CSV table of C-alpha atoms in Angstrom, one decimal:
chain,number,residue,atom,x,y,z
P,1,MET,CA,54.3,6.3,-13.8
P,2,GLN,CA,51.5,7.4,-15.9
P,3,SER,CA,52.9,11.1,-16.3
P,4,GLN,CA,56.1,9.7,-17.5
P,5,ILE,CA,54.6,7.6,-19.8
P,6,MET,CA,52.3,10.5,-21.4
P,7,THR,CA,55.8,12.7,-21.2
P,8,TYR,CA,57.3,10.0,-23.6
P,9,THR,CA,54.4,9.9,-25.9
P,10,LYS,CA,54.4,13.7,-26.5
P,11,PHE,CA,58.1,13.4,-27.1
P,12,VAL,CA,57.3,11.0,-29.9
P,13,ARG,CA,54.6,13.2,-31.4
P,14,THR,CA,57.1,16.1,-31.1
P,15,THR,CA,60.1,14.4,-32.7
P,16,MET,CA,57.7,13.1,-35.6
P,17,LEU,CA,56.2,16.9,-36.3
P,18,ARG,CA,59.8,17.9,-37.0
P,19,VAL,CA,60.1,15.8,-40.2
P,20,ALA,CA,56.3,15.6,-40.8
P,21,ASN,CA,55.4,16.0,-44.6
P,22,LYS,CA,51.7,17.5,-44.9
P,23,GLU,CA,51.7,16.2,-48.8
P,24,THR,CA,53.0,12.7,-47.8
P,25,ALA,CA,50.4,12.4,-45.0
P,26,ALA,CA,47.7,13.3,-47.6
P,27,GLU,CA,48.7,10.7,-49.9
P,28,GLN,CA,49.0,8.1,-47.4
P,29,ALA,CA,45.6,8.9,-45.7
P,30,LYS,CA,44.2,8.6,-49.1
P,31,TYR,CA,45.5,5.3,-49.8
P,32,PHE,CA,44.2,3.9,-46.4
P,33,LYS,CA,40.8,5.6,-47.3
P,34,HIS,CA,41.1,8.2,-44.6
P,35,VAL,CA,40.3,5.7,-41.8
P,36,ILE,CA,43.4,6.8,-40.0
P,37,ASP,CA,45.7,9.9,-39.7
P,38,PHE,CA,49.0,10.4,-40.6
P,39,HIS,CA,52.1,12.7,-39.9
P,40,GLY,CA,53.5,11.9,-43.2
P,41,LEU,CA,56.6,10.1,-42.4
P,42,LYS,CA,57.8,7.2,-44.9
P,43,ALA,CA,59.0,4.0,-43.4
P,44,PRO,CA,62.7,4.8,-43.8
P,45,ILE,CA,62.3,8.1,-41.9
P,46,LEU,CA,60.3,6.5,-39.4
P,47,ASP,CA,62.8,3.8,-38.6
P,48,LYS,CA,65.5,6.5,-38.6
P,49,CYS,CA,63.3,8.5,-35.9
P,50,TRP,CA,62.8,5.1,-33.9
P,51,LYS,CA,66.5,4.2,-34.0
P,52,GLU,CA,68.4,7.8,-33.6
P,53,SER,CA,65.7,9.7,-31.5
P,54,LEU,CA,63.2,7.2,-29.6
P,55,ARG,CA,64.7,4.0,-28.8
P,56,GLU,CA,67.7,5.3,-26.4
P,57,PRO,CA,65.4,7.5,-24.3
P,58,LEU,CA,62.7,4.9,-23.9
P,59,GLN,CA,65.0,2.4,-22.5
P,60,THR,CA,66.7,5.0,-20.5
P,61,LYS,CA,63.8,6.2,-18.9
P,62,PHE,CA,61.9,3.0,-18.8
P,63,PRO,CA,64.4,0.2,-17.9
P,64,ASN,CA,61.8,-2.5,-17.1
P,65,VAL,CA,60.2,-4.2,-19.9
P,66,SER,CA,56.9,-4.1,-18.4
P,67,ASP,CA,56.9,-0.5,-18.3
P,68,GLN,CA,58.1,-0.1,-21.8
P,69,LEU,CA,54.9,-2.2,-22.6
P,70,LYS,CA,52.8,0.1,-21.0
P,71,VAL,CA,54.3,3.0,-23.1
P,72,ALA,CA,53.6,0.8,-26.4
P,73,TYR,CA,49.8,0.2,-25.5
P,74,GLU,CA,49.6,3.9,-24.8
P,75,LEU,CA,50.9,4.6,-28.2
P,76,MET,CA,48.5,2.2,-29.7
P,77,LYS,CA,46.0,4.5,-28.5
P,78,SER,CA,46.8,7.2,-30.7
P,79,LYS,CA,45.0,8.3,-34.1
P,80,TYR,CA,48.2,8.4,-35.7
P,81,PHE,CA,49.5,5.6,-37.9
P,82,GLU,CA,53.3,6.4,-37.0
P,83,GLU,CA,52.6,6.6,-33.5
P,84,LYS,CA,51.0,3.3,-33.2
P,85,ASN,CA,53.8,2.0,-35.4
P,86,VAL,CA,56.2,3.1,-32.8
P,87,GLY,CA,54.4,0.9,-30.1
P,88,ILE,CA,54.5,-1.9,-32.4
P,89,LYS,CA,58.3,-1.4,-32.7
P,90,ILE,CA,58.7,-1.5,-28.7
P,91,LEU,CA,56.7,-4.7,-28.6
P,92,ALA,CA,58.5,-6.2,-31.2
P,93,GLY,CA,61.8,-5.0,-29.7
P,94,ASN,CA,61.1,-6.9,-26.5
P,95,VAL,CA,60.0,-10.1,-27.8
P,96,SER,CA,63.2,-12.0,-27.1
P,97,LYS,CA,62.6,-10.7,-23.4
P,98,ILE,CA,59.1,-11.4,-23.0
P,99,ILE,CA,59.8,-15.3,-24.0
P,100,PRO,CA,63.6,-15.9,-23.6
P,101,LYS,CA,64.6,-18.9,-25.2
P,102,ARG,CA,66.7,-19.8,-22.0
P,103,LYS,CA,65.2,-18.2,-19.0
P,104,LYS,CA,68.0,-17.2,-16.2
P,105,LYS,CA,67.9,-18.7,-13.1
P,106,LYS,CA,67.9,-16.3,-10.4
P,107,ASN,CA,70.5,-16.3,-7.4
P,108,ASP,CA,69.2,-17.7,-4.2
P,109,GLY,CA,67.9,-14.5,-2.1
P,110,GLU,CA,67.5,-12.3,-5.3
P,111,LYS,CA,64.6,-9.9,-5.3
P,112,ASN,CA,61.9,-10.4,-7.9
P,113,SER,CA,61.8,-7.6,-10.4
P,114,ASP,CA,58.7,-6.0,-12.1
P,115,ASP,CA,59.2,-8.1,-15.0
P,116,ASP,CA,59.0,-11.5,-13.2
P,117,GLU,CA,55.2,-11.9,-14.1
P,118,LEU,CA,55.8,-10.8,-17.6
P,119,ASN,CA,55.2,-13.7,-20.2
P,120,GLY,CA,53.9,-14.4,-23.6
P,121,LEU,CA,50.2,-15.1,-22.4
P,122,LYS,CA,50.1,-12.1,-20.5
P,123,VAL,CA,51.1,-10.1,-23.6
P,124,ILE,CA,48.6,-11.7,-25.8
P,125,THR,CA,45.8,-11.3,-23.2
P,126,ASP,CA,47.0,-7.4,-23.0
P,127,LEU,CA,46.7,-7.0,-26.7
P,128,ASP,CA,43.5,-8.8,-26.9
P,129,GLU,CA,41.8,-6.5,-24.1
P,130,GLN,CA,43.5,-3.3,-24.4
P,131,VAL,CA,44.4,-3.0,-28.1
P,132,PHE,CA,41.3,-5.1,-30.0
P,133,GLN,CA,38.7,-5.1,-27.6
P,134,ASP,CA,39.3,-1.2,-27.0
P,135,GLU,CA,39.4,-0.6,-30.8
P,136,HIS,CA,42.7,0.8,-31.1
P,137,VAL,CA,43.3,-1.2,-34.5
P,138,TYR,CA,41.2,-0.2,-37.4
P,139,ASP,CA,43.3,-0.2,-40.2
P,140,TRP,CA,45.0,-3.0,-42.4
P,141,GLY,CA,48.7,-1.6,-41.9
P,142,THR,CA,48.5,-1.7,-38.1
P,143,CYS,CA,46.9,-4.8,-38.0
P,144,ASP,CA,49.3,-6.7,-40.3
P,145,SER,CA,52.4,-5.2,-38.7
P,146,LEU,CA,51.4,-6.1,-35.2
P,147,SER,CA,50.3,-9.5,-36.2
P,148,SER,CA,53.3,-10.4,-38.0
P,149,GLN,CA,56.0,-8.4,-36.1
P,150,VAL,CA,54.7,-9.2,-32.4
P,151,ILE,CA,52.0,-11.6,-32.3
P,152,CYS,CA,53.6,-14.3,-34.7
P,153,GLU,CA,57.0,-14.1,-33.3
P,154,LEU,CA,55.8,-14.9,-29.7
P,155,ILE,CA,54.0,-17.8,-31.1
P,156,LYS,CA,57.3,-18.8,-32.7
P,157,ARG,CA,58.7,-18.9,-29.3
P,158,ASP,CA,56.0,-20.5,-27.3
P,159,SER,CA,53.6,-22.5,-29.9
P,160,SER,CA,50.8,-22.8,-27.0
P,161,LEU,CA,49.8,-19.1,-27.7
P,162,GLY,CA,48.7,-20.3,-31.2
P,163,GLN,CA,45.7,-21.8,-29.2
P,164,VAL,CA,45.2,-18.6,-27.4
P,165,VAL,CA,45.1,-16.7,-30.8
P,166,GLN,CA,42.9,-19.1,-32.4
P,167,GLN,CA,40.2,-18.1,-30.2
P,168,TRP,CA,40.2,-14.7,-31.8
P,169,LYS,CA,38.2,-16.3,-34.6
P,170,ASP,CA,35.2,-15.7,-32.6
P,171,SER,CA,35.8,-11.9,-32.1
P,172,SER,CA,33.1,-9.4,-33.2
P,173,ASN,CA,35.9,-7.4,-33.8
P,174,LEU,CA,36.9,-7.9,-37.6
P,175,TRP,CA,40.5,-6.6,-37.1
P,176,GLN,CA,40.9,-9.4,-34.4
P,177,GLN,CA,39.5,-11.9,-36.8
P,178,ARG,CA,41.9,-10.6,-39.4
P,179,SER,CA,44.8,-10.9,-37.0
P,180,ALA,CA,43.6,-14.5,-36.0
P,181,CYS,CA,44.8,-15.3,-39.6
P,182,VAL,CA,47.6,-13.1,-40.2
P,183,SER,CA,49.4,-14.1,-37.1
P,184,PHE,CA,50.0,-17.4,-38.5
P,185,VAL,CA,51.0,-16.5,-42.0
P,186,LYS,CA,54.9,-16.4,-41.8
P,187,ILE,CA,54.7,-20.0,-40.0
P,188,ALA,CA,51.7,-21.6,-41.9
P,189,LYS,CA,54.2,-23.3,-44.5
P,190,HIS,CA,56.2,-24.9,-42.0
P,191,GLY,CA,52.8,-27.0,-41.2
P,192,GLU,CA,53.2,-27.1,-37.4
P,193,PHE,CA,49.6,-25.4,-36.9
P,194,ASN,CA,47.7,-26.6,-39.9
P,195,ASP,CA,44.8,-27.8,-37.6
P,196,ILE,CA,44.7,-24.4,-35.8
P,197,ILE,CA,44.8,-22.6,-39.0
P,198,LEU,CA,41.7,-24.5,-40.8
P,199,ASP,CA,39.7,-24.0,-37.5
P,200,ILE,CA,40.3,-20.4,-37.6
P,201,CYS,CA,39.6,-20.0,-41.4
P,202,LYS,CA,36.5,-22.4,-41.2
P,203,THR,CA,34.8,-19.3,-39.0
P,204,THR,CA,36.7,-16.2,-40.7
P,205,VAL,CA,35.6,-17.3,-44.1
P,206,GLN,CA,32.2,-17.1,-43.2
P,207,ASN,CA,32.8,-13.2,-42.4
P,208,LYS,CA,31.9,-11.4,-45.7
P,209,GLU,CA,34.0,-8.4,-44.9
P,210,ARG,CA,37.0,-7.7,-47.4
P,211,PHE,CA,39.9,-7.5,-44.9
P,212,VAL,CA,38.7,-10.7,-43.2
P,213,GLN,CA,38.4,-12.5,-46.5
P,214,LEU,CA,41.8,-11.3,-47.7
P,215,GLY,CA,43.5,-12.3,-44.2
P,216,THR,CA,41.7,-16.0,-44.5
P,217,GLY,CA,43.0,-16.4,-48.1
P,218,TRP,CA,46.2,-15.2,-47.3
P,219,VAL,CA,47.0,-17.7,-44.6
P,220,LEU,CA,45.6,-20.3,-46.6
P,221,ARG,CA,47.9,-19.3,-49.6
P,222,GLU,CA,50.7,-20.3,-47.1
P,223,LEU,CA,49.2,-23.2,-45.7
P,224,SER,CA,49.0,-25.0,-49.2
P,225,LEU,CA,52.7,-24.9,-49.2
P,226,ALA,CA,52.4,-27.3,-46.3
P,227,ASP,CA,49.1,-29.3,-47.1
P,228,LEU,CA,48.1,-28.6,-50.5
P,229,ASP,CA,45.3,-31.3,-50.3
P,230,ALA,CA,43.7,-30.0,-47.1
P,231,VAL,CA,43.7,-26.4,-48.4
P,232,THR,CA,42.1,-27.8,-51.9
P,233,ASN,CA,39.5,-29.7,-49.5
P,234,PHE,CA,38.9,-26.7,-47.5
P,235,ILE,CA,38.1,-24.4,-50.4
P,236,LYS,CA,35.7,-27.0,-51.9
P,237,GLN,CA,34.0,-27.6,-48.6
P,238,ASN,CA,33.6,-23.9,-47.7
P,239,TYR,CA,33.4,-22.7,-51.4
P,240,SER,CA,30.0,-20.7,-51.1
P,241,HIS,CA,31.6,-18.4,-48.2
P,242,PHE,CA,34.5,-17.1,-50.1
P,243,SER,CA,34.7,-13.8,-51.9
P,244,ARG,CA,36.1,-14.0,-55.5
P,245,GLU,CA,39.0,-11.9,-54.0
P,246,GLY,CA,39.9,-14.2,-51.2
P,247,LEU,CA,39.4,-16.8,-53.3
P,248,ARG,CA,42.3,-15.8,-55.4
P,249,TYR,CA,44.5,-15.0,-52.6
P,250,ALA,CA,44.2,-18.7,-51.5
P,251,ILE,CA,44.9,-20.3,-54.9
P,252,GLU,CA,47.9,-17.9,-55.7
P,253,LYS,CA,50.5,-20.3,-55.0
P,254,MET,CA,49.0,-23.5,-56.4
P,255,ASP,CA,50.0,-24.7,-60.2
P,256,SER,CA,48.0,-23.1,-62.9
P,257,LYS,CA,45.7,-26.2,-63.6
P,258,LEU,CA,44.8,-26.7,-60.0
P,259,SER,CA,44.0,-23.0,-59.4
P,260,ALA,CA,41.9,-22.8,-62.5
P,261,LYS,CA,40.0,-25.8,-61.5
P,262,LEU,CA,39.2,-24.0,-58.3
P,263,LEU,CA,38.0,-20.9,-59.8
P,264,ALA,CA,35.7,-22.8,-61.8
P,265,TYR,CA,34.7,-25.1,-59.2
P,266,SER,CA,30.8,-25.6,-58.4
P,267,PRO,CA,29.6,-27.2,-55.1
P,268,SER,CA,27.5,-29.6,-57.5
P,269,ASP,CA,31.2,-30.9,-58.5
P,270,SER,CA,31.7,-32.4,-55.2
P,271,SER,CA,28.9,-34.8,-55.1
P,272,SER,CA,29.6,-35.8,-58.7
P,273,GLU,CA,33.1,-36.8,-57.6
P,274,GLU,CA,31.5,-38.5,-54.3
P,275,GLU,CA,29.4,-40.5,-56.9
P,276,MET,CA,32.5,-41.6,-58.9
P,277,GLU,CA,34.3,-42.6,-55.7
P,278,ASN,CA,31.3,-44.7,-54.6
P,279,GLN,CA,31.1,-46.3,-58.0
P,280,ASP,CA,34.8,-47.3,-58.1
P,281,GLU,CA,34.5,-48.6,-54.6
P,282,GLU,CA,31.2,-51.0,-55.6
P,283,GLU,CA,33.2,-52.1,-58.6
């Protein structure tokens, strides 16, 4: 099986090299501060490669979802952004099979398939151990695509996975910490994961690294649409931990009066507010 996987990953690279653009690759690498290599495929060309050249051979050679995921994990090891992206496309395309909304019942006596033990928890665990812990994510583009297109979609289908991703807040890997935040960005506004998101942010906001700060601010921005008071209080309680950039992300969707107040906020203001509240209670 491993030799078949390697043959396919080589096919992916060969396909991309046919349409590679050195000038575009140089521009993309510069934009990403040279932390990851590029073949120089812009998004529309990459999508075309996937749909017209790569998807069908994958499904033909690897009919089982579990085997397709092994291919995806192998592609995530690549030093090229576009190859990692194909791995993410494979994972994203199989979300509905990993966690079906309605699981089909087997006929009596039907033999189990290789995919029977495949579930959302296993995929989240594999991403944790094989992708993040092995340090195959080291740029914001790969991190955010994996988080929003795969991890978020898995959580949407099985909310219990939110508690698993919540534990990523304690990771020593900054990209896994960012992923813990970004995986909830698309669903934060619905108000289903408020406590989990605030708990994640309580840890991640203490990380001064820029991309963790921005991930924290980003998810808080969306959570403010569901619970403005909770986010406002969180910002005040953790004000000293925010970078200015992270704070601006968090308050972006608040009204101008509140956002200006929070930008100018001082932790000493909270003690003054408490004193005023105590005086009101005594009166």
